[in-house]
Amino acid sequence: MVFSAHVSRKLDDGTIGGAVEAVDESALPPGNVQVAVEWAGLNYKDALCLSGLGNLVKSYPHVGGVDFAGRVVESSDARYHPGQGVVLTGWRVGEIRWGGFAQRARVDADWLVPLPKRFSTRTAMVLGTAGLAAMLAINRLQAEGSRAGDGEVLVTGAGGGVGSIAVMLLAKLGYRVAALTGRPELAERLTRLGASRIVTRDEVLAATGRVLDKEAWSAAIDNVGGPLLGEVLKKIRYGGAVAAVGNAAGRTWEASVIPFILRNISLLGIDTVMQPFASRQAAWDRLTTLFSPSAYEPMVTEARLADLPALAQTMLKGGIAGRVIVNPRDAPS
């Protein structure tokens, strides 16, 4: 069988280029489950891979796409059968292994999660890695004792995929949410998702020079990293916690131990790549009770495989709001 895929190649000048190509099924990597991909997501990590940044892709030609949802075509693993809906996020698929920017994918059964019964494959990818990360972050915060009545929760990078979904989920759980974004044009959409107020980036980044600032939030989900995370940590209330999800603004910040030892706060790392099956399954199950696809639809952009290079550049410049989902079937077969 021949199918369409977005294939990235290293060019003679060392740069990375990509285009939609016809690929023979024999080129698929080893695996015990083959999936007909119905939807994939475009994530920040995908944008890095498509642009040849971050040294994430180790060999070319390469098919990116760190998350996808579709139907099983063939399986030699008893857990999955032809026609069954499945979701894949992480496990370095789309980085060191071929991913979901194609009409077909072959993967290891251990990397899959059954499609939640209440979700279509499209809804699963509206959530994708972003939705999983948001749910895992909230689960960790609640495990640390964060409760809706404790005070306002800050979500940084609220206009992105993880941030906007986190705003919706937290509001659904009864939290008051402060949504931080550098894009004021998204304020109305974030308010409709459940944000109680909008916070500007400059409000938080205005450094005071102190190791502790006035307590502002009971907890936070940080999707940005860099200097912003350092300022957020100074403003968390006693006994609060920050779930760190992303690093779009950088991997480092000036830090002090003082917020940790005087205010008893916690910094929680959230990983979606190697997350064990049980916690993935629990997160997806919980998403089926909290996520409202229709309410989130204004934050969704649909794309084709051919759109990926341009969208990747826009995403790297901070120009994408919410989630981009990719329909690989909308391509020549």
mmCIF file of C-alpha atoms in Angstrom, residues 21-333:
data_model
loop_
_atom_site.group_PDB
_atom_site.id
_atom_site.type_symbol
_atom_site.label_atom_id
_atom_site.label_comp_id
_atom_site.label_asym_id
_atom_site.label_seq_id
_atom_site.Cartn_x
_atom_site.Cartn_y
_atom_site.Cartn_z
ATOM 1 C CA GLU A 21 5.161 12.482 -0.406
ATOM 2 C CA ALA A 22 3.817 9.085 -1.403
ATOM 3 C CA VAL A 23 5.321 6.496 0.949
ATOM 4 C CA ASP A 24 5.183 2.733 0.596
ATOM 5 C CA GLU A 25 3.963 0.758 3.584
ATOM 6 C CA SER A 26 7.236 -1.196 3.581
ATOM 7 C CA ALA A 27 9.019 1.984 4.726
ATOM 8 C CA LEU A 28 7.143 2.090 8.038
ATOM 9 C CA PRO A 29 9.309 1.388 11.096
ATOM 10 C CA PRO A 30 8.976 -1.866 13.069
ATOM 11 C CA GLY A 31 6.030 -2.271 15.438
ATOM 12 C CA ASN A 32 3.248 -4.676 16.313
ATOM 13 C CA VAL A 33 0.284 -2.359 15.629
ATOM 14 C CA GLN A 34 -0.448 -0.502 12.404
ATOM 15 C CA VAL A 35 -2.858 2.440 12.650
ATOM 16 C CA ALA A 36 -4.815 4.350 10.022
ATOM 17 C CA VAL A 37 -4.256 7.894 11.303
ATOM 18 C CA GLU A 38 -7.398 10.016 11.284
ATOM 19 C CA TRP A 39 -6.123 13.076 13.156
ATOM 20 C CA ALA A 40 -2.768 14.301 14.456
ATOM 21 C CA GLY A 41 -1.850 17.331 16.535
ATOM 22 C CA LEU A 42 0.686 20.073 15.858
ATOM 23 C CA ASN A 43 2.603 20.752 19.066
ATOM 24 C CA TYR A 44 5.502 23.055 19.916
ATOM 25 C CA LYS A 45 7.827 20.061 19.846
ATOM 26 C CA ASP A 46 6.548 19.216 16.352
ATOM 27 C CA ALA A 47 7.345 22.756 15.243
ATOM 28 C CA LEU A 48 10.911 22.317 16.480
ATOM 29 C CA CYS A 49 11.238 18.983 14.657
ATOM 30 C CA LEU A 50 9.801 20.333 11.403
ATOM 31 C CA SER A 51 12.261 23.222 11.538
ATOM 32 C CA GLY A 52 15.282 21.090 12.421
ATOM 33 C CA LEU A 53 15.690 22.742 15.822
ATOM 34 C CA GLY A 54 16.473 21.297 19.235
ATOM 35 C CA ASN A 55 18.376 18.259 17.894
ATOM 36 C CA LEU A 56 15.246 16.187 18.506
ATOM 37 C CA VAL A 57 15.283 14.285 15.213
ATOM 38 C CA LYS A 58 18.280 11.984 14.903
ATOM 39 C CA SER A 59 17.944 10.631 11.360
ATOM 40 C CA TYR A 60 16.331 11.491 8.022
ATOM 41 C CA PRO A 61 14.085 11.045 6.140
ATOM 42 C CA HIS A 62 11.667 11.531 8.996
ATOM 43 C CA VAL A 63 7.912 11.655 9.589
ATOM 44 C CA GLY A 64 7.011 13.880 12.527
ATOM 45 C CA GLY A 65 3.899 14.075 14.679
ATOM 46 C CA VAL A 66 4.218 13.391 18.414
ATOM 47 C CA ASP A 67 0.547 12.559 18.873
ATOM 48 C CA PHE A 68 -2.204 11.032 16.765
ATOM 49 C CA ALA A 69 -5.509 9.179 16.931
ATOM 50 C CA GLY A 70 -6.913 6.644 14.517
ATOM 51 C CA ARG A 71 -8.131 3.094 13.947
ATOM 52 C CA VAL A 72 -6.138 -0.116 14.165
ATOM 53 C CA VAL A 73 -5.517 -1.736 10.768
ATOM 54 C CA GLU A 74 -3.352 -4.665 11.862
ATOM 55 C CA SER A 75 -2.249 -5.904 15.282
ATOM 56 C CA SER A 76 -0.251 -8.854 16.561
ATOM 57 C CA ASP A 77 -0.910 -7.714 20.136
ATOM 58 C CA ALA A 78 -4.010 -9.168 21.805
ATOM 59 C CA ARG A 79 -4.885 -5.856 23.451
ATOM 60 C CA TYR A 80 -5.792 -4.227 20.133
ATOM 61 C CA HIS A 81 -7.867 -5.369 17.188
ATOM 62 C CA PRO A 82 -8.661 -4.031 13.690
ATOM 63 C CA GLY A 83 -11.152 -1.186 13.766
ATOM 64 C CA GLN A 84 -10.420 -0.230 17.371
ATOM 65 C CA GLY A 85 -9.867 3.454 18.105
ATOM 66 C CA VAL A 86 -6.514 4.308 19.671
ATOM 67 C CA VAL A 87 -4.556 7.353 20.823
ATOM 68 C CA LEU A 88 -0.798 7.836 20.968
ATOM 69 C CA THR A 89 1.047 10.608 22.793
ATOM 70 C CA GLY A 90 4.750 10.674 23.569
ATOM 71 C CA TRP A 91 7.267 7.816 23.781
ATOM 72 C CA ARG A 92 9.471 9.932 21.472
ATOM 73 C CA VAL A 93 7.266 9.051 18.526
ATOM 74 C CA GLY A 94 7.581 11.906 16.041
ATOM 75 C CA GLU A 95 11.112 12.584 17.339
ATOM 76 C CA ILE A 96 13.349 9.517 17.076
ATOM 77 C CA ARG A 97 10.545 7.363 15.633
ATOM 78 C CA TRP A 98 8.159 8.084 12.777
ATOM 79 C CA GLY A 99 4.952 9.703 13.961
ATOM 80 C CA GLY A 100 1.468 10.811 13.014
ATOM 81 C CA PHE A 101 1.942 13.218 10.104
ATOM 82 C CA ALA A 102 0.926 10.427 7.749
ATOM 83 C CA GLN A 103 -2.059 8.336 6.767
ATOM 84 C CA ARG A 104 -0.422 5.276 8.337
ATOM 85 C CA ALA A 105 1.729 4.668 11.410
ATOM 86 C CA ARG A 106 3.284 1.519 12.846
ATOM 87 C CA VAL A 107 4.070 1.568 16.564
ATOM 88 C CA ASP A 108 4.509 -0.573 19.654
ATOM 89 C CA ALA A 109 1.257 -1.532 21.382
ATOM 90 C CA ASP A 110 2.704 -0.442 24.729
ATOM 91 C CA TRP A 111 2.630 3.176 23.534
ATOM 92 C CA LEU A 112 -1.086 3.221 22.761
ATOM 93 C CA VAL A 113 -4.133 4.034 24.864
ATOM 94 C CA PRO A 114 -7.619 2.901 23.816
ATOM 95 C CA LEU A 115 -9.701 5.775 22.455
ATOM 96 C CA PRO A 116 -12.030 6.923 25.280
ATOM 97 C CA LYS A 117 -15.563 5.794 24.493
ATOM 98 C CA ARG A 118 -17.018 9.291 24.753
ATOM 99 C CA PHE A 119 -14.489 10.811 22.342
ATOM 100 C CA SER A 120 -14.139 10.784 18.573
ATOM 101 C CA THR A 121 -10.621 10.589 17.167
ATOM 102 C CA ARG A 122 -10.957 14.295 16.324
ATOM 103 C CA THR A 123 -11.804 15.229 19.907
ATOM 104 C CA ALA A 124 -8.925 13.083 21.137
ATOM 105 C CA MET A 125 -6.542 15.178 19.047
ATOM 106 C CA VAL A 126 -8.142 18.469 19.989
ATOM 107 C CA LEU A 127 -6.878 17.400 23.405
ATOM 108 C CA GLY A 128 -3.786 15.434 22.369
ATOM 109 C CA THR A 129 -0.546 15.930 24.259
ATOM 110 C CA ALA A 130 -1.763 19.350 25.410
ATOM 111 C CA GLY A 131 -4.892 17.975 27.050
ATOM 112 C CA LEU A 132 -2.981 15.121 28.636
ATOM 113 C CA ALA A 133 -0.405 17.558 30.039
ATOM 114 C CA ALA A 134 -3.093 19.862 31.428
ATOM 115 C CA MET A 135 -4.907 16.980 33.121
ATOM 116 C CA LEU A 136 -1.693 15.513 34.547
ATOM 117 C CA ALA A 137 -0.746 18.937 35.924
ATOM 118 C CA ILE A 138 -4.109 19.365 37.633
ATOM 119 C CA ASN A 139 -3.942 15.826 39.017
ATOM 120 C CA ARG A 140 -0.509 16.561 40.514
ATOM 121 C CA LEU A 141 -1.646 19.861 42.011
ATOM 122 C CA GLN A 142 -4.642 18.177 43.602
ATOM 123 C CA ALA A 143 -2.455 15.360 44.899
ATOM 124 C CA GLU A 144 -0.377 18.085 46.590
ATOM 125 C CA GLY A 145 -3.517 19.346 48.298
ATOM 126 C CA SER A 146 -4.664 22.144 45.979
ATOM 127 C CA ARG A 147 -8.401 22.733 46.343
ATOM 128 C CA ALA A 148 -10.815 25.026 44.554
ATOM 129 C CA GLY A 149 -11.508 27.088 47.657
ATOM 130 C CA ASP A 150 -7.858 27.829 48.403
ATOM 131 C CA GLY A 151 -7.615 30.863 46.132
ATOM 132 C CA GLU A 152 -6.888 31.828 42.562
ATOM 133 C CA VAL A 153 -4.797 29.553 40.331
ATOM 134 C CA LEU A 154 -2.520 31.115 37.712
ATOM 135 C CA VAL A 155 -2.140 29.577 34.256
ATOM 136 C CA THR A 156 0.729 31.012 32.212
ATOM 137 C CA GLY A 157 0.830 30.761 28.443
ATOM 138 C CA ALA A 158 -2.948 30.539 28.641
ATOM 139 C CA GLY A 159 -3.416 31.167 24.923
ATOM 140 C CA GLY A 160 -1.588 27.981 23.931
ATOM 141 C CA GLY A 161 -2.867 24.432 23.818
ATOM 142 C CA VAL A 162 -1.955 23.292 27.330
ATOM 143 C CA GLY A 163 -2.814 26.640 28.881
ATOM 144 C CA SER A 164 -6.220 27.100 27.281
ATOM 145 C CA ILE A 165 -7.286 23.536 28.083
ATOM 146 C CA ALA A 166 -6.019 23.946 31.666
ATOM 147 C CA VAL A 167 -8.146 27.091 32.018
ATOM 148 C CA MET A 168 -11.243 25.158 30.941
ATOM 149 C CA LEU A 169 -10.554 22.143 33.166
ATOM 150 C CA LEU A 170 -9.758 24.187 36.261
ATOM 151 C CA ALA A 171 -12.881 26.313 35.831
ATOM 152 C CA LYS A 172 -14.969 23.166 35.385
ATOM 153 C CA LEU A 173 -13.568 21.923 38.707
ATOM 154 C CA GLY A 174 -14.627 25.132 40.450
ATOM 155 C CA TYR A 175 -11.276 26.949 40.612
ATOM 156 C CA ARG A 176 -10.935 30.689 40.066
ATOM 157 C CA VAL A 177 -8.447 31.000 37.225
ATOM 158 C CA ALA A 178 -6.119 33.872 36.367
ATOM 159 C CA ALA A 179 -5.104 33.419 32.726
ATOM 160 C CA LEU A 180 -1.758 34.965 31.814
ATOM 161 C CA THR A 181 -1.211 35.724 28.141
ATOM 162 C CA GLY A 182 0.903 38.077 26.068
ATOM 163 C CA ARG A 183 -1.922 38.296 23.512
ATOM 164 C CA PRO A 184 -4.720 40.580 24.720
ATOM 165 C CA GLU A 185 -6.826 39.683 21.672
ATOM 166 C CA LEU A 186 -7.415 36.256 23.273
ATOM 167 C CA ALA A 187 -8.943 37.679 26.452
ATOM 168 C CA GLU A 188 -12.560 37.166 25.395
ATOM 169 C CA ARG A 189 -11.991 33.557 24.320
ATOM 170 C CA LEU A 190 -10.156 32.731 27.547
ATOM 171 C CA THR A 191 -12.923 34.302 29.597
ATOM 172 C CA ARG A 192 -15.463 32.148 27.775
ATOM 173 C CA LEU A 193 -13.377 29.089 28.646
ATOM 174 C CA GLY A 194 -13.710 30.000 32.310
ATOM 175 C CA ALA A 195 -10.936 32.448 33.223
ATOM 176 C CA SER A 196 -12.057 34.768 36.016
ATOM 177 C CA ARG A 197 -9.542 37.408 34.973
ATOM 178 C CA ILE A 198 -6.751 38.054 32.487
ATOM 179 C CA VAL A 199 -3.206 38.778 33.641
ATOM 180 C CA THR A 200 -0.618 40.380 31.371
ATOM 181 C CA ARG A 201 2.882 39.030 31.066
ATOM 182 C CA ASP A 202 4.368 42.374 32.125
ATOM 183 C CA GLU A 203 2.437 42.297 35.403
ATOM 184 C CA VAL A 204 4.288 39.165 36.473
ATOM 185 C CA LEU A 205 7.652 39.845 34.853
ATOM 186 C CA ALA A 206 8.048 43.224 36.568
ATOM 187 C CA ALA A 207 10.929 42.150 38.802
ATOM 188 C CA THR A 208 10.994 43.640 42.312
ATOM 189 C CA GLY A 209 14.488 42.448 43.152
ATOM 190 C CA ARG A 210 13.172 40.614 46.204
ATOM 191 C CA VAL A 211 13.383 36.870 46.797
ATOM 192 C CA LEU A 212 9.759 36.883 47.990
ATOM 193 C CA ASP A 213 6.878 38.978 46.699
ATOM 194 C CA LYS A 214 3.357 39.465 47.990
ATOM 195 C CA GLU A 215 1.404 36.198 47.927
ATOM 196 C CA ALA A 216 -0.901 36.181 44.892
ATOM 197 C CA TRP A 217 -1.899 32.648 43.844
ATOM 198 C CA SER A 218 -2.596 29.407 45.640
ATOM 199 C CA ALA A 219 -1.076 27.408 42.768
ATOM 200 C CA ALA A 220 0.017 27.741 39.167
ATOM 201 C CA ILE A 221 0.399 25.781 35.952
ATOM 202 C CA ASP A 222 3.377 27.186 34.070
ATOM 203 C CA ASN A 223 3.648 26.507 30.343
ATOM 204 C CA VAL A 224 6.350 29.085 29.656
ATOM 205 C CA GLY A 225 9.411 28.505 31.830
ATOM 206 C CA GLY A 226 12.326 30.922 31.740
ATOM 207 C CA PRO A 227 12.351 34.131 33.822
ATOM 208 C CA LEU A 228 8.567 34.102 34.145
ATOM 209 C CA LEU A 229 8.661 30.903 36.210
ATOM 210 C CA GLY A 230 11.166 32.494 38.572
ATOM 211 C CA GLU A 231 8.829 35.423 39.196
ATOM 212 C CA VAL A 232 5.786 33.169 39.634
ATOM 213 C CA LEU A 233 7.527 31.118 42.324
ATOM 214 C CA LYS A 234 8.015 34.279 44.409
ATOM 215 C CA LYS A 235 4.273 34.951 44.410
ATOM 216 C CA ILE A 236 2.803 31.554 45.377
ATOM 217 C CA ARG A 237 0.954 31.421 48.692
ATOM 218 C CA TYR A 238 2.192 29.420 51.654
ATOM 219 C CA GLY A 239 1.916 25.679 51.006
ATOM 220 C CA GLY A 240 1.104 26.138 47.317
ATOM 221 C CA ALA A 241 2.564 24.436 44.287
ATOM 222 C CA VAL A 242 3.562 25.144 40.695
ATOM 223 C CA ALA A 243 3.273 22.510 37.968
ATOM 224 C CA ALA A 244 5.948 23.129 35.317
ATOM 225 C CA VAL A 245 4.911 21.939 31.870
ATOM 226 C CA GLY A 246 6.778 23.924 29.189
ATOM 227 C CA ASN A 247 9.897 25.929 28.379
ATOM 228 C CA ALA A 248 8.953 28.113 25.407
ATOM 229 C CA ALA A 249 10.557 31.140 27.109
ATOM 230 C CA GLY A 250 13.709 29.296 28.117
ATOM 231 C CA ARG A 251 15.051 26.511 30.297
ATOM 232 C CA THR A 252 16.670 28.580 33.044
ATOM 233 C CA TRP A 253 15.781 31.327 35.494
ATOM 234 C CA GLU A 254 17.336 33.048 38.494
ATOM 235 C CA ALA A 255 16.163 31.052 41.468
ATOM 236 C CA SER A 256 16.215 31.227 45.230
ATOM 237 C CA VAL A 257 15.507 28.540 47.805
ATOM 238 C CA ILE A 258 13.636 31.075 49.941
ATOM 239 C CA PRO A 259 10.107 30.492 48.517
ATOM 240 C CA PHE A 260 10.574 26.777 49.141
ATOM 241 C CA ILE A 261 11.869 26.948 52.690
ATOM 242 C CA LEU A 262 9.884 29.955 53.969
ATOM 243 C CA ARG A 263 6.595 29.397 52.163
ATOM 244 C CA ASN A 264 6.730 25.610 51.949
ATOM 245 C CA ILE A 265 5.909 25.611 48.226
ATOM 246 C CA SER A 266 6.511 22.790 45.732
ATOM 247 C CA LEU A 267 7.681 22.769 42.120
ATOM 248 C CA LEU A 268 6.189 19.809 40.236
ATOM 249 C CA GLY A 269 7.579 18.574 36.926
ATOM 250 C CA ILE A 270 5.021 17.304 34.404
ATOM 251 C CA ASP A 271 6.197 14.822 31.754
ATOM 252 C CA THR A 272 3.956 13.445 29.018
ATOM 253 C CA VAL A 273 6.535 11.481 27.026
ATOM 254 C CA MET A 274 7.312 8.547 29.344
ATOM 255 C CA GLN A 275 4.211 8.712 31.534
ATOM 256 C CA PRO A 276 3.155 5.182 32.652
ATOM 257 C CA PHE A 277 0.053 3.649 31.095
ATOM 258 C CA ALA A 278 -2.012 3.735 34.294
ATOM 259 C CA SER A 279 -1.659 7.473 34.804
ATOM 260 C CA ARG A 280 -2.292 8.125 31.097
ATOM 261 C CA GLN A 281 -5.454 6.049 31.209
ATOM 262 C CA ALA A 282 -6.636 7.773 34.391
ATOM 263 C CA ALA A 283 -6.024 11.202 32.847
ATOM 264 C CA TRP A 284 -7.931 10.331 29.658
ATOM 265 C CA ASP A 285 -10.801 8.892 31.686
ATOM 266 C CA ARG A 286 -11.027 12.078 33.721
ATOM 267 C CA LEU A 287 -10.904 14.238 30.591
ATOM 268 C CA THR A 288 -14.078 12.557 29.345
ATOM 269 C CA THR A 289 -15.936 13.988 32.351
ATOM 270 C CA LEU A 290 -14.441 17.501 32.265
ATOM 271 C CA PHE A 291 -13.677 18.499 28.675
ATOM 272 C CA SER A 292 -16.375 20.145 26.567
ATOM 273 C CA PRO A 293 -15.498 19.830 22.844
ATOM 274 C CA SER A 294 -18.127 22.330 21.686
ATOM 275 C CA ALA A 295 -17.037 25.013 24.165
ATOM 276 C CA TYR A 296 -13.399 24.611 23.122
ATOM 277 C CA GLU A 297 -14.054 24.654 19.368
ATOM 278 C CA PRO A 298 -13.212 28.395 18.923
ATOM 279 C CA MET A 299 -9.647 27.485 19.955
ATOM 280 C CA VAL A 300 -9.259 24.788 17.254
ATOM 281 C CA THR A 301 -7.616 25.200 13.847
ATOM 282 C CA GLU A 302 -7.808 22.416 11.264
ATOM 283 C CA ALA A 303 -4.897 21.891 8.876
ATOM 284 C CA ARG A 304 -3.605 19.566 6.154
ATOM 285 C CA LEU A 305 -0.220 17.881 5.857
ATOM 286 C CA ALA A 306 0.863 20.466 3.280
ATOM 287 C CA ASP A 307 0.226 23.284 5.781
ATOM 288 C CA LEU A 308 2.711 21.986 8.350
ATOM 289 C CA PRO A 309 5.923 23.902 7.442
ATOM 290 C CA ALA A 310 4.232 27.302 7.475
ATOM 291 C CA LEU A 311 2.256 26.547 10.635
ATOM 292 C CA ALA A 312 5.426 25.386 12.385
ATOM 293 C CA GLN A 313 7.079 28.759 11.759
ATOM 294 C CA THR A 314 4.006 30.607 13.000
ATOM 295 C CA MET A 315 3.929 28.474 16.148
ATOM 296 C CA LEU A 316 7.597 29.103 16.916
ATOM 297 C CA LYS A 317 6.883 32.845 16.716
ATOM 298 C CA GLY A 318 4.034 32.530 19.205
ATOM 299 C CA GLY A 319 1.341 33.119 16.619
ATOM 300 C CA ILE A 320 -0.853 30.055 17.253
ATOM 301 C CA ALA A 321 -3.740 30.078 19.703
ATOM 302 C CA GLY A 322 -5.202 26.899 21.145
ATOM 303 C CA ARG A 323 -4.817 23.660 19.241
ATOM 304 C CA VAL A 324 -3.943 22.844 15.627
ATOM 305 C CA ILE A 325 -5.214 19.458 14.462
ATOM 306 C CA VAL A 326 -4.040 17.871 11.232
ATOM 307 C CA ASN A 327 -6.172 15.772 8.897
ATOM 308 C CA PRO A 328 -3.775 13.496 6.971
ATOM 309 C CA ARG A 329 -6.649 12.113 4.920
ATOM 310 C CA ASP A 330 -7.006 15.494 3.212
ATOM 311 C CA ALA A 331 -4.096 14.708 0.908
ATOM 312 C CA PRO A 332 -3.509 12.827 -2.337
ATOM 313 C CA SER A 333 -3.622 9.060 -1.767
#
